[in-house]
Amino acid sequence: MQLMSVALEQLGWTPFFADAFALRAVAGDVPGRVVLEHNHVFRVMAAGGEHLAESTGRMKHRAEARHELPAVGDWVVLRPDPAGGRGQIRAVLPRRSVFARKAAGRETEQQVVAANIDTVFVVFGLDMPVNPRSIDRYLVVARHSGTEPVVVLNKADLVDNVEGAIAEAQAAAGTAAVLAVSPKTGYGLDALVRFLAPGRTATLLGPSGVGKSTIVNHLVGHELLATGEVRDWDARGRHTSVHRQLVVRAEGGLIIDTPGMRELALWDTDTVGDTFGDIAPLAAGCRFRDCRHETEPGCAVKTAAESGGLDPERLESFRKLQREQETVERLRDERALIDSKRHAKTQNKSLRALYKNRERSGT
Ligand code: GDP
Ligand code: ZN
């Protein structure tokens, strides 16, 4: 194990967490931040260095919901092992922000992908037209998690009119900051780094191929914790190599880059329903329970929008997102249908072949 002293503030420690820790800790406990999760074993960075740790049996038992278990970025109450072995995570401190998704195969369970992120860089590539709706969707996901989104237009070296591209994206981004960068030329990276003040945690979201890995590599070029590969143990006790998922930059700021963040997709969260919490109570007054607040008669939401009880623009963005999400769901259903049809087709084919053979052989 590698021991390196680091100030808790550099890891994002604030009075909020200090208060929460004081309420839960007993003698022998120290605060630490989860920098890696691997097969339910956690790497936790504390003031005195890094520890391997497991969540206590009691906590596992109590955690009926998976979101109560530690995740990368979490601040935890750690009981280090005096002998230098695996310590115990006795509690997870309340989170300032959470990226969660539905646990695979379980309707209502939330799985926390990362916690306590301050800034989300929503990255797009200027080698392709940036879809304003796409900006909208990612911003909703970022804000829904409790973080500050920043739109990053990457590959600025590929366009002549960077200002124009920024203005277009800004129209869709509203109050969120919009930056153009190019790790290839170094353009705009200073502005990006300004969001990484000491103790501030950032992550990257966006479609694949837009340059997220390239940007991360530039941002963590100088790491305070020798990231490289760390040795860990899989379930059978074999050594495996894994990368830290939370990295502390020598220049300040932290980057979370987990596989789960990469896969985070819009349909994993009930974004439309959750973000438009003001529309839900109004919708209770609609005549139809499945009212989409578009053209249905007796729609209380539309009435509110017409009579000043609801900002009409807000209803419009609600409808826009609703349609987006429906498209995503329809595409997914269509894919499932195609798969089942393909399956039926091959089955029919083999049945037909079977009958044919029977006809021929006269059986
Ligand atoms: P990710 O899927 O979002 O992680 O994207 P990558 O970081 O793998 O980058 C995708 C491609 O974009 C790679 O071929 C990169 O070399 C390229 N790329 C990244 N940044 C830039 C840039 O600033 N300018 C140009 N022209 N290409 C870039
Ligand atoms: Zn309605």
PDB file of N, CA and C in Angstrom, residues 118-198:
ATOM      1  N   ASP A 118     -19.020  18.429  -8.134  1.00  0.00           N
ATOM      2  CA  ASP A 118     -19.422  19.833  -8.184  1.00  0.00           C
ATOM      3  C   ASP A 118     -19.765  20.274  -9.600  1.00  0.00           C
ATOM      4  N   THR A 119     -18.914  19.877 -10.533  1.00  0.00           N
ATOM      5  CA  THR A 119     -19.060  20.358 -11.904  1.00  0.00           C
ATOM      6  C   THR A 119     -19.106  19.196 -12.895  1.00  0.00           C
ATOM      7  N   VAL A 120     -20.025  19.274 -13.838  1.00  0.00           N
ATOM      8  CA  VAL A 120     -20.082  18.278 -14.904  1.00  0.00           C
ATOM      9  C   VAL A 120     -19.760  18.957 -16.220  1.00  0.00           C
ATOM     10  N   PHE A 121     -18.705  18.518 -16.857  1.00  0.00           N
ATOM     11  CA  PHE A 121     -18.402  19.002 -18.197  1.00  0.00           C
ATOM     12  C   PHE A 121     -19.215  18.160 -19.179  1.00  0.00           C
ATOM     13  N   VAL A 122     -20.155  18.810 -19.850  1.00  0.00           N
ATOM     14  CA  VAL A 122     -20.951  18.115 -20.861  1.00  0.00           C
ATOM     15  C   VAL A 122     -20.257  18.358 -22.190  1.00  0.00           C
ATOM     16  N   VAL A 123     -19.623  17.316 -22.724  1.00  0.00           N
ATOM     17  CA  VAL A 123     -18.714  17.488 -23.858  1.00  0.00           C
ATOM     18  C   VAL A 123     -19.375  17.116 -25.187  1.00  0.00           C
ATOM     19  N   PHE A 124     -19.172  17.978 -26.184  1.00  0.00           N
ATOM     20  CA  PHE A 124     -19.582  17.688 -27.555  1.00  0.00           C
ATOM     21  C   PHE A 124     -18.400  17.937 -28.473  1.00  0.00           C
ATOM     22  N   GLY A 125     -18.428  17.343 -29.648  1.00  0.00           N
ATOM     23  CA  GLY A 125     -17.354  17.538 -30.612  1.00  0.00           C
ATOM     24  C   GLY A 125     -17.811  18.476 -31.715  1.00  0.00           C
ATOM     25  N   LEU A 126     -16.975  19.456 -32.071  1.00  0.00           N
ATOM     26  CA  LEU A 126     -17.361  20.392 -33.134  1.00  0.00           C
ATOM     27  C   LEU A 126     -17.122  19.802 -34.523  1.00  0.00           C
ATOM     28  N   ASP A 127     -16.691  18.545 -34.582  1.00  0.00           N
ATOM     29  CA  ASP A 127     -16.557  17.881 -35.885  1.00  0.00           C
ATOM     30  C   ASP A 127     -17.921  17.439 -36.401  1.00  0.00           C
ATOM     31  N   MET A 128     -18.936  17.601 -35.549  1.00  0.00           N
ATOM     32  CA  MET A 128     -20.297  17.250 -35.943  1.00  0.00           C
ATOM     33  C   MET A 128     -21.218  18.357 -35.483  1.00  0.00           C
ATOM     34  N   PRO A 129     -22.384  18.539 -36.156  1.00  0.00           N
ATOM     35  CA  PRO A 129     -23.316  19.557 -35.671  1.00  0.00           C
ATOM     36  C   PRO A 129     -23.768  19.195 -34.266  1.00  0.00           C
ATOM     37  N   VAL A 130     -23.808  20.187 -33.367  1.00  0.00           N
ATOM     38  CA  VAL A 130     -24.234  19.927 -31.999  1.00  0.00           C
ATOM     39  C   VAL A 130     -25.748  20.119 -31.921  1.00  0.00           C
ATOM     40  N   ASN A 131     -26.438  19.068 -31.546  1.00  0.00           N
ATOM     41  CA  ASN A 131     -27.886  19.094 -31.456  1.00  0.00           C
ATOM     42  C   ASN A 131     -28.325  19.813 -30.172  1.00  0.00           C
ATOM     43  N   PRO A 132     -29.072  20.937 -30.306  1.00  0.00           N
ATOM     44  CA  PRO A 132     -29.486  21.677 -29.108  1.00  0.00           C
ATOM     45  C   PRO A 132     -30.268  20.804 -28.124  1.00  0.00           C
ATOM     46  N   ARG A 133     -31.067  19.884 -28.655  1.00  0.00           N
ATOM     47  CA  ARG A 133     -31.838  18.996 -27.773  1.00  0.00           C
ATOM     48  C   ARG A 133     -30.934  18.094 -26.964  1.00  0.00           C
ATOM     49  N   SER A 134     -29.844  17.720 -27.596  1.00  0.00           N
ATOM     50  CA  SER A 134     -28.882  16.872 -26.921  1.00  0.00           C
ATOM     51  C   SER A 134     -28.266  17.639 -25.745  1.00  0.00           C
ATOM     52  N   ILE A 135     -27.960  18.907 -25.964  1.00  0.00           N
ATOM     53  CA  ILE A 135     -27.436  19.761 -24.887  1.00  0.00           C
ATOM     54  C   ILE A 135     -28.449  19.791 -23.749  1.00  0.00           C
ATOM     55  N   ASP A 136     -29.701  20.050 -24.112  1.00  0.00           N
ATOM     56  CA  ASP A 136     -30.805  20.098 -23.156  1.00  0.00           C
ATOM     57  C   ASP A 136     -30.853  18.846 -22.287  1.00  0.00           C
ATOM     58  N   ARG A 137     -30.793  17.709 -22.932  1.00  0.00           N
ATOM     59  CA  ARG A 137     -30.926  16.433 -22.222  1.00  0.00           C
ATOM     60  C   ARG A 137     -29.809  16.233 -21.215  1.00  0.00           C
ATOM     61  N   TYR A 138     -28.572  16.483 -21.646  1.00  0.00           N
ATOM     62  CA  TYR A 138     -27.448  16.292 -20.730  1.00  0.00           C
ATOM     63  C   TYR A 138     -27.481  17.296 -19.576  1.00  0.00           C
ATOM     64  N   LEU A 139     -27.932  18.512 -19.895  1.00  0.00           N
ATOM     65  CA  LEU A 139     -28.011  19.516 -18.828  1.00  0.00           C
ATOM     66  C   LEU A 139     -29.036  19.104 -17.785  1.00  0.00           C
ATOM     67  N   VAL A 140     -30.114  18.507 -18.238  1.00  0.00           N
ATOM     68  CA  VAL A 140     -31.131  18.036 -17.299  1.00  0.00           C
ATOM     69  C   VAL A 140     -30.543  16.946 -16.403  1.00  0.00           C
ATOM     70  N   VAL A 141     -29.806  16.025 -17.005  1.00  0.00           N
ATOM     71  CA  VAL A 141     -29.192  14.947 -16.221  1.00  0.00           C
ATOM     72  C   VAL A 141     -28.229  15.537 -15.185  1.00  0.00           C
ATOM     73  N   ALA A 142     -27.410  16.500 -15.613  1.00  0.00           N
ATOM     74  CA  ALA A 142     -26.420  17.101 -14.722  1.00  0.00           C
ATOM     75  C   ALA A 142     -27.104  17.845 -13.579  1.00  0.00           C
ATOM     76  N   ARG A 143     -28.103  18.642 -13.904  1.00  0.00           N
ATOM     77  CA  ARG A 143     -28.770  19.435 -12.870  1.00  0.00           C
ATOM     78  C   ARG A 143     -29.557  18.535 -11.934  1.00  0.00           C
ATOM     79  N   HIS A 144     -30.125  17.494 -12.494  1.00  0.00           N
ATOM     80  CA  HIS A 144     -30.904  16.533 -11.717  1.00  0.00           C
ATOM     81  C   HIS A 144     -30.039  15.908 -10.621  1.00  0.00           C
ATOM     82  N   SER A 145     -28.754  15.768 -10.902  1.00  0.00           N
ATOM     83  CA  SER A 145     -27.860  15.138  -9.940  1.00  0.00           C
ATOM     84  C   SER A 145     -27.387  16.126  -8.881  1.00  0.00           C
ATOM     85  N   GLY A 146     -27.687  17.399  -9.071  1.00  0.00           N
ATOM     86  CA  GLY A 146     -27.296  18.407  -8.096  1.00  0.00           C
ATOM     87  C   GLY A 146     -25.976  19.074  -8.401  1.00  0.00           C
ATOM     88  N   THR A 147     -25.514  18.973  -9.631  1.00  0.00           N
ATOM     89  CA  THR A 147     -24.219  19.537  -9.998  1.00  0.00           C
ATOM     90  C   THR A 147     -24.376  20.721 -10.945  1.00  0.00           C
ATOM     91  N   GLU A 148     -23.270  21.460 -11.115  1.00  0.00           N
ATOM     92  CA  GLU A 148     -23.267  22.591 -12.033  1.00  0.00           C
ATOM     93  C   GLU A 148     -22.763  22.127 -13.402  1.00  0.00           C
ATOM     94  N   PRO A 149     -23.586  22.229 -14.444  1.00  0.00           N
ATOM     95  CA  PRO A 149     -23.107  21.798 -15.751  1.00  0.00           C
ATOM     96  C   PRO A 149     -22.351  22.896 -16.495  1.00  0.00           C
ATOM     97  N   VAL A 150     -21.339  22.493 -17.246  1.00  0.00           N
ATOM     98  CA  VAL A 150     -20.600  23.392 -18.126  1.00  0.00           C
ATOM     99  C   VAL A 150     -20.532  22.714 -19.491  1.00  0.00           C
ATOM    100  N   VAL A 151     -21.007  23.406 -20.522  1.00  0.00           N
ATOM    101  CA  VAL A 151     -20.964  22.817 -21.857  1.00  0.00           C
ATOM    102  C   VAL A 151     -19.587  23.037 -22.464  1.00  0.00           C
ATOM    103  N   VAL A 152     -18.955  21.955 -22.897  1.00  0.00           N
ATOM    104  CA  VAL A 152     -17.617  22.035 -23.466  1.00  0.00           C
ATOM    105  C   VAL A 152     -17.674  21.606 -24.935  1.00  0.00           C
ATOM    106  N   LEU A 153     -17.358  22.556 -25.822  1.00  0.00           N
ATOM    107  CA  LEU A 153     -17.324  22.234 -27.238  1.00  0.00           C
ATOM    108  C   LEU A 153     -15.883  21.882 -27.582  1.00  0.00           C
ATOM    109  N   ASN A 154     -15.649  20.603 -27.813  1.00  0.00           N
ATOM    110  CA  ASN A 154     -14.287  20.136 -28.050  1.00  0.00           C
ATOM    111  C   ASN A 154     -13.957  20.155 -29.553  1.00  0.00           C
ATOM    112  N   LYS A 155     -12.699  19.968 -29.854  1.00  0.00           N
ATOM    113  CA  LYS A 155     -12.197  19.946 -31.238  1.00  0.00           C
ATOM    114  C   LYS A 155     -12.384  21.303 -31.912  1.00  0.00           C
ATOM    115  N   ALA A 156     -12.169  22.373 -31.132  1.00  0.00           N
ATOM    116  CA  ALA A 156     -12.319  23.731 -31.646  1.00  0.00           C
ATOM    117  C   ALA A 156     -11.370  23.981 -32.817  1.00  0.00           C
ATOM    118  N   ASP A 157     -10.295  23.180 -32.903  1.00  0.00           N
ATOM    119  CA  ASP A 157      -9.333  23.356 -33.998  1.00  0.00           C
ATOM    120  C   ASP A 157      -9.948  23.029 -35.356  1.00  0.00           C
ATOM    121  N   LEU A 158     -11.104  22.365 -35.361  1.00  0.00           N
ATOM    122  CA  LEU A 158     -11.691  21.932 -36.628  1.00  0.00           C
ATOM    123  C   LEU A 158     -12.681  22.922 -37.235  1.00  0.00           C
ATOM    124  N   VAL A 159     -12.983  24.008 -36.495  1.00  0.00           N
ATOM    125  CA  VAL A 159     -13.930  24.978 -37.067  1.00  0.00           C
ATOM    126  C   VAL A 159     -13.304  26.366 -37.165  1.00  0.00           C
ATOM    127  N   ASP A 160     -13.777  27.142 -38.135  1.00  0.00           N
ATOM    128  CA  ASP A 160     -13.263  28.495 -38.308  1.00  0.00           C
ATOM    129  C   ASP A 160     -13.961  29.458 -37.368  1.00  0.00           C
ATOM    130  N   ASN A 161     -15.277  29.303 -37.270  1.00  0.00           N
ATOM    131  CA  ASN A 161     -16.063  30.252 -36.482  1.00  0.00           C
ATOM    132  C   ASN A 161     -16.395  29.694 -35.093  1.00  0.00           C
ATOM    133  N   VAL A 162     -15.413  29.743 -34.210  1.00  0.00           N
ATOM    134  CA  VAL A 162     -15.608  29.216 -32.856  1.00  0.00           C
ATOM    135  C   VAL A 162     -16.651  30.043 -32.110  1.00  0.00           C
ATOM    136  N   GLU A 163     -16.595  31.367 -32.282  1.00  0.00           N
ATOM    137  CA  GLU A 163     -17.539  32.248 -31.585  1.00  0.00           C
ATOM    138  C   GLU A 163     -18.982  31.910 -31.966  1.00  0.00           C
ATOM    139  N   GLY A 164     -19.191  31.652 -33.252  1.00  0.00           N
ATOM    140  CA  GLY A 164     -20.533  31.310 -33.738  1.00  0.00           C
ATOM    141  C   GLY A 164     -21.028  30.017 -33.104  1.00  0.00           C
ATOM    142  N   ALA A 165     -20.118  29.042 -33.012  1.00  0.00           N
ATOM    143  CA  ALA A 165     -20.484  27.750 -32.424  1.00  0.00           C
ATOM    144  C   ALA A 165     -20.854  27.923 -30.957  1.00  0.00           C
ATOM    145  N   ILE A 166     -20.084  28.788 -30.269  1.00  0.00           N
ATOM    146  CA  ILE A 166     -20.370  29.036 -28.854  1.00  0.00           C
ATOM    147  C   ILE A 166     -21.741  29.700 -28.703  1.00  0.00           C
ATOM    148  N   ALA A 167     -22.004  30.697 -29.541  1.00  0.00           N
ATOM    149  CA  ALA A 167     -23.283  31.426 -29.453  1.00  0.00           C
ATOM    150  C   ALA A 167     -24.453  30.481 -29.675  1.00  0.00           C
ATOM    151  N   GLU A 168     -24.323  29.591 -30.654  1.00  0.00           N
ATOM    152  CA  GLU A 168     -25.405  28.645 -30.938  1.00  0.00           C
ATOM    153  C   GLU A 168     -25.660  27.729 -29.748  1.00  0.00           C
ATOM    154  N   ALA A 169     -24.567  27.214 -29.180  1.00  0.00           N
ATOM    155  CA  ALA A 169     -24.709  26.300 -28.039  1.00  0.00           C
ATOM    156  C   ALA A 169     -25.249  27.049 -26.833  1.00  0.00           C
ATOM    157  N   GLN A 170     -24.831  28.321 -26.683  1.00  0.00           N
ATOM    158  CA  GLN A 170     -25.271  29.104 -25.530  1.00  0.00           C
ATOM    159  C   GLN A 170     -26.786  29.298 -25.547  1.00  0.00           C
ATOM    160  N   ALA A 171     -27.343  29.405 -26.732  1.00  0.00           N
ATOM    161  CA  ALA A 171     -28.794  29.579 -26.848  1.00  0.00           C
ATOM    162  C   ALA A 171     -29.523  28.382 -26.251  1.00  0.00           C
ATOM    163  N   ALA A 172     -28.946  27.203 -26.418  1.00  0.00           N
ATOM    164  CA  ALA A 172     -29.585  25.994 -25.872  1.00  0.00           C
ATOM    165  C   ALA A 172     -29.199  25.777 -24.416  1.00  0.00           C
ATOM    166  N   ALA A 173     -28.044  26.318 -24.026  1.00  0.00           N
ATOM    167  CA  ALA A 173     -27.513  26.024 -22.685  1.00  0.00           C
ATOM    168  C   ALA A 173     -28.074  26.922 -21.598  1.00  0.00           C
ATOM    169  N   GLY A 174     -28.720  28.027 -22.011  1.00  0.00           N
ATOM    170  CA  GLY A 174     -29.311  28.918 -21.016  1.00  0.00           C
ATOM    171  C   GLY A 174     -28.251  29.500 -20.101  1.00  0.00           C
ATOM    172  N   THR A 175     -28.410  29.271 -18.796  1.00  0.00           N
ATOM    173  CA  THR A 175     -27.503  29.892 -17.827  1.00  0.00           C
ATOM    174  C   THR A 175     -26.185  29.129 -17.671  1.00  0.00           C
ATOM    175  N   ALA A 176     -26.089  27.926 -18.245  1.00  0.00           N
ATOM    176  CA  ALA A 176     -24.847  27.155 -18.114  1.00  0.00           C
ATOM    177  C   ALA A 176     -23.729  27.794 -18.934  1.00  0.00           C
ATOM    178  N   ALA A 177     -22.503  27.735 -18.412  1.00  0.00           N
ATOM    179  CA  ALA A 177     -21.361  28.282 -19.144  1.00  0.00           C
ATOM    180  C   ALA A 177     -21.071  27.411 -20.367  1.00  0.00           C
ATOM    181  N   VAL A 178     -20.587  28.039 -21.435  1.00  0.00           N
ATOM    182  CA  VAL A 178     -20.201  27.305 -22.645  1.00  0.00           C
ATOM    183  C   VAL A 178     -18.759  27.645 -22.979  1.00  0.00           C
ATOM    184  N   LEU A 179     -17.927  26.632 -23.171  1.00  0.00           N
ATOM    185  CA  LEU A 179     -16.519  26.843 -23.500  1.00  0.00           C
ATOM    186  C   LEU A 179     -16.166  26.066 -24.752  1.00  0.00           C
ATOM    187  N   ALA A 180     -15.209  26.589 -25.516  1.00  0.00           N
ATOM    188  CA  ALA A 180     -14.677  25.819 -26.633  1.00  0.00           C
ATOM    189  C   ALA A 180     -13.238  25.461 -26.289  1.00  0.00           C
ATOM    190  N   VAL A 181     -12.867  24.220 -26.529  1.00  0.00           N
ATOM    191  CA  VAL A 181     -11.501  23.789 -26.207  1.00  0.00           C
ATOM    192  C   VAL A 181     -10.936  22.904 -27.306  1.00  0.00           C
ATOM    193  N   SER A 182      -9.643  22.689 -27.240  1.00  0.00           N
ATOM    194  CA  SER A 182      -9.012  21.690 -28.086  1.00  0.00           C
ATOM    195  C   SER A 182      -7.755  21.184 -27.383  1.00  0.00           C
ATOM    196  N   PRO A 183      -7.824  20.004 -26.803  1.00  0.00           N
ATOM    197  CA  PRO A 183      -6.619  19.451 -26.186  1.00  0.00           C
ATOM    198  C   PRO A 183      -5.517  19.231 -27.219  1.00  0.00           C
ATOM    199  N   LYS A 184      -5.923  19.144 -28.472  1.00  0.00           N
ATOM    200  CA  LYS A 184      -4.945  18.923 -29.528  1.00  0.00           C
ATOM    201  C   LYS A 184      -4.016  20.129 -29.675  1.00  0.00           C
ATOM    202  N   THR A 185      -4.602  21.353 -29.583  1.00  0.00           N
ATOM    203  CA  THR A 185      -3.792  22.558 -29.724  1.00  0.00           C
ATOM    204  C   THR A 185      -3.567  23.258 -28.387  1.00  0.00           C
ATOM    205  N   GLY A 186      -4.303  22.860 -27.363  1.00  0.00           N
ATOM    206  CA  GLY A 186      -4.200  23.511 -26.062  1.00  0.00           C
ATOM    207  C   GLY A 186      -5.171  24.653 -25.904  1.00  0.00           C
ATOM    208  N   TYR A 187      -5.921  24.937 -26.964  1.00  0.00           N
ATOM    209  CA  TYR A 187      -6.864  26.052 -26.968  1.00  0.00           C
ATOM    210  C   TYR A 187      -7.934  25.907 -25.884  1.00  0.00           C
ATOM    211  N   GLY A 188      -8.165  26.966 -25.109  1.00  0.00           N
ATOM    212  CA  GLY A 188      -9.295  27.011 -24.176  1.00  0.00           C
ATOM    213  C   GLY A 188      -9.140  26.207 -22.902  1.00  0.00           C
ATOM    214  N   LEU A 189      -8.028  25.494 -22.748  1.00  0.00           N
ATOM    215  CA  LEU A 189      -7.917  24.623 -21.571  1.00  0.00           C
ATOM    216  C   LEU A 189      -7.805  25.411 -20.262  1.00  0.00           C
ATOM    217  N   ASP A 190      -7.248  26.623 -20.350  1.00  0.00           N
ATOM    218  CA  ASP A 190      -7.144  27.464 -19.141  1.00  0.00           C
ATOM    219  C   ASP A 190      -8.514  27.747 -18.552  1.00  0.00           C
ATOM    220  N   ALA A 191      -9.459  28.056 -19.438  1.00  0.00           N
ATOM    221  CA  ALA A 191     -10.822  28.366 -18.985  1.00  0.00           C
ATOM    222  C   ALA A 191     -11.461  27.137 -18.350  1.00  0.00           C
ATOM    223  N   LEU A 192     -11.158  25.982 -18.909  1.00  0.00           N
ATOM    224  CA  LEU A 192     -11.701  24.723 -18.384  1.00  0.00           C
ATOM    225  C   LEU A 192     -11.175  24.446 -16.984  1.00  0.00           C
ATOM    226  N   VAL A 193      -9.864  24.671 -16.837  1.00  0.00           N
ATOM    227  CA  VAL A 193      -9.186  24.373 -15.580  1.00  0.00           C
ATOM    228  C   VAL A 193      -9.663  25.289 -14.450  1.00  0.00           C
ATOM    229  N   ARG A 194     -10.217  26.456 -14.825  1.00  0.00           N
ATOM    230  CA  ARG A 194     -10.715  27.376 -13.813  1.00  0.00           C
ATOM    231  C   ARG A 194     -11.847  26.760 -12.981  1.00  0.00           C
ATOM    232  N   PHE A 195     -12.511  25.763 -13.551  1.00  0.00           N
ATOM    233  CA  PHE A 195     -13.575  25.089 -12.798  1.00  0.00           C
ATOM    234  C   PHE A 195     -13.019  24.031 -11.849  1.00  0.00           C
ATOM    235  N   LEU A 196     -11.692  23.858 -11.864  1.00  0.00           N
ATOM    236  CA  LEU A 196     -11.075  22.827 -11.034  1.00  0.00           C
ATOM    237  C   LEU A 196     -10.256  23.429  -9.902  1.00  0.00           C
ATOM    238  N   ALA A 197     -10.866  24.349  -9.174  1.00  0.00           N
ATOM    239  CA  ALA A 197     -10.183  24.921  -8.011  1.00  0.00           C
ATOM    240  C   ALA A 197      -9.878  23.810  -7.023  1.00  0.00           C
ATOM    241  N   PRO A 198      -8.884  24.019  -6.144  1.00  0.00           N
ATOM    242  CA  PRO A 198      -8.565  22.969  -5.167  1.00  0.00           C
ATOM    243  C   PRO A 198      -9.810  22.508  -4.400  1.00  0.00           C
TER     244      PRO A 198
END
